[in-house]
Amino acid sequence: MRFARRLSRPLMDPHRRYQNAKFIHATRVALGILITIAFSSIAQLPHAEWSTISLIIVIGGLQHHGNIRKRAAERALGTIIGAIYGLLIILQQSYFGLFALTYLLMAVGCGVCAYHAIGKGGYVALLSAVTLVIVAGHGDNQFDEGLWRAINVFIGIVVALLLSFALPLYATYSWRFKLADALRGCARVYERITLQEAISNEDHLKEMARLGSDLVQLRSLIPSVSKEVHMPVAKLESVQRSLRIVISCLEILSTPTVDRPVDTSAGIAAAPPAGLRPASGGRISDALYGMARALKSGSARRLAPYARGGPQDYAGLSAGGTVANMLASEVEQIRATLAGSASRWAV
């Protein structure tokens, strides 16, 4: 029992799952292919390849549990709409044999789907049109053939949905660990500024580009995270906004035009901006590192309030001091939001 628990511990660890997300996802898709092929072969289902195709469409390009559930639900709805309409077209062709009407009905159906495919609910509309063509063909499919194709599509959806519960990869994990990386990166930049460490323009641009890339990736995860942990999008957006301001402040504080002489040999001057003292910088970097550790470990104990700098640390009359004060405020905003919502994301 202990051996089994020890063996499964790495698989249960969110951070290890996050690190091996691609491998887990690839294994899950491969397992799904085997399951659909085995089931179809044993049951001898006609047109069984559509089960495999459906599974790949639902789960192939998505690794997060919330996304798979959403995609499966949308595909199921699109399949129902397309299958019903396709079967009605087959019945019309079987009983009346009016090819012109069949083609017209197919064209109108696909046109309506295309109209709704642009905008909200577009995936459902697109899948409705695809399923319509799969089921009805060009109107010359037999009714039982179209019905089997629709059934096979549903089998693929069910298998994909069941596999999403096997070692699920939550978008919340990616959001937590990417945010932790971004905060850790911000702390390193801030320490460099307060410790007066010189850096070349090229290295500085790479450093800020990495933070910008983290910000973009975090933004794309917000809708899925909100669904998974039932956390308001507005709260996640507030963290995103504060992080964006923190990165912008660091960019300004790293620029030689803000109360710093330019060292041409280093590319970016080493002297810190006026009004910014190492003591205040230490508190801010500690807060950033603390948040990063809390996000990685899932422990809210590291999110305790920190002592912010006062007027002696941020000279309001200097541009650098004003920016540093804004930076400290946004860092505290991120900390307070994470602490207040820890019960949702610390899973």
PDB file of C-alpha atoms in Angstrom, residues 190 193 249 252-253 255 257-260 272-277 313-327:
ATOM      1  CA  TYR A 190      13.610  44.460  -9.196  1.00  0.00           C
ATOM      2  CA  ILE A 193      17.564  47.552 -10.100  1.00  0.00           C
ATOM      3  CA  CYS A 249       6.869  49.921 -13.825  1.00  0.00           C
ATOM      4  CA  ILE A 252      10.362  52.334 -16.612  1.00  0.00           C
ATOM      5  CA  LEU A 253      12.651  51.844 -13.623  1.00  0.00           C
ATOM      6  CA  THR A 255      15.181  52.850 -18.383  1.00  0.00           C
ATOM      7  CA  THR A 257      15.817  58.307 -18.619  1.00  0.00           C
ATOM      8  CA  VAL A 258      14.394  57.963 -15.106  1.00  0.00           C
ATOM      9  CA  ASP A 259      16.770  59.807 -12.801  1.00  0.00           C
ATOM     10  CA  ARG A 260      19.811  57.749 -13.789  1.00  0.00           C
ATOM     11  CA  PRO A 272      18.831  53.065  -9.009  1.00  0.00           C
ATOM     12  CA  PRO A 273      16.202  55.766  -9.520  1.00  0.00           C
ATOM     13  CA  ALA A 274      16.022  58.587  -7.020  1.00  0.00           C
ATOM     14  CA  GLY A 275      13.638  57.897  -4.155  1.00  0.00           C
ATOM     15  CA  LEU A 276      14.114  54.123  -4.326  1.00  0.00           C
ATOM     16  CA  ARG A 277      16.042  52.545  -1.479  1.00  0.00           C
ATOM     17  CA  ASP A 313      11.410  54.953   0.770  1.00  0.00           C
ATOM     18  CA  TYR A 314       9.454  56.479  -2.119  1.00  0.00           C
ATOM     19  CA  ALA A 315      10.231  60.119  -2.709  1.00  0.00           C
ATOM     20  CA  GLY A 316       7.066  61.466  -4.269  1.00  0.00           C
ATOM     21  CA  LEU A 317       8.852  64.389  -5.908  1.00  0.00           C
ATOM     22  CA  SER A 318      10.910  62.195  -8.216  1.00  0.00           C
ATOM     23  CA  ALA A 319       9.642  60.229 -11.177  1.00  0.00           C
ATOM     24  CA  GLY A 320      11.434  57.111 -10.010  1.00  0.00           C
ATOM     25  CA  GLY A 321       9.891  57.341  -6.544  1.00  0.00           C
ATOM     26  CA  THR A 322       6.401  57.761  -7.985  1.00  0.00           C
ATOM     27  CA  VAL A 323       6.789  54.695 -10.185  1.00  0.00           C
ATOM     28  CA  ALA A 324       8.226  52.656  -7.306  1.00  0.00           C
ATOM     29  CA  ASN A 325       5.265  53.631  -5.138  1.00  0.00           C
ATOM     30  CA  MET A 326       2.872  52.537  -7.882  1.00  0.00           C
ATOM     31  CA  LEU A 327       4.787  49.269  -8.201  1.00  0.00           C
TER      32      LEU A 327
END
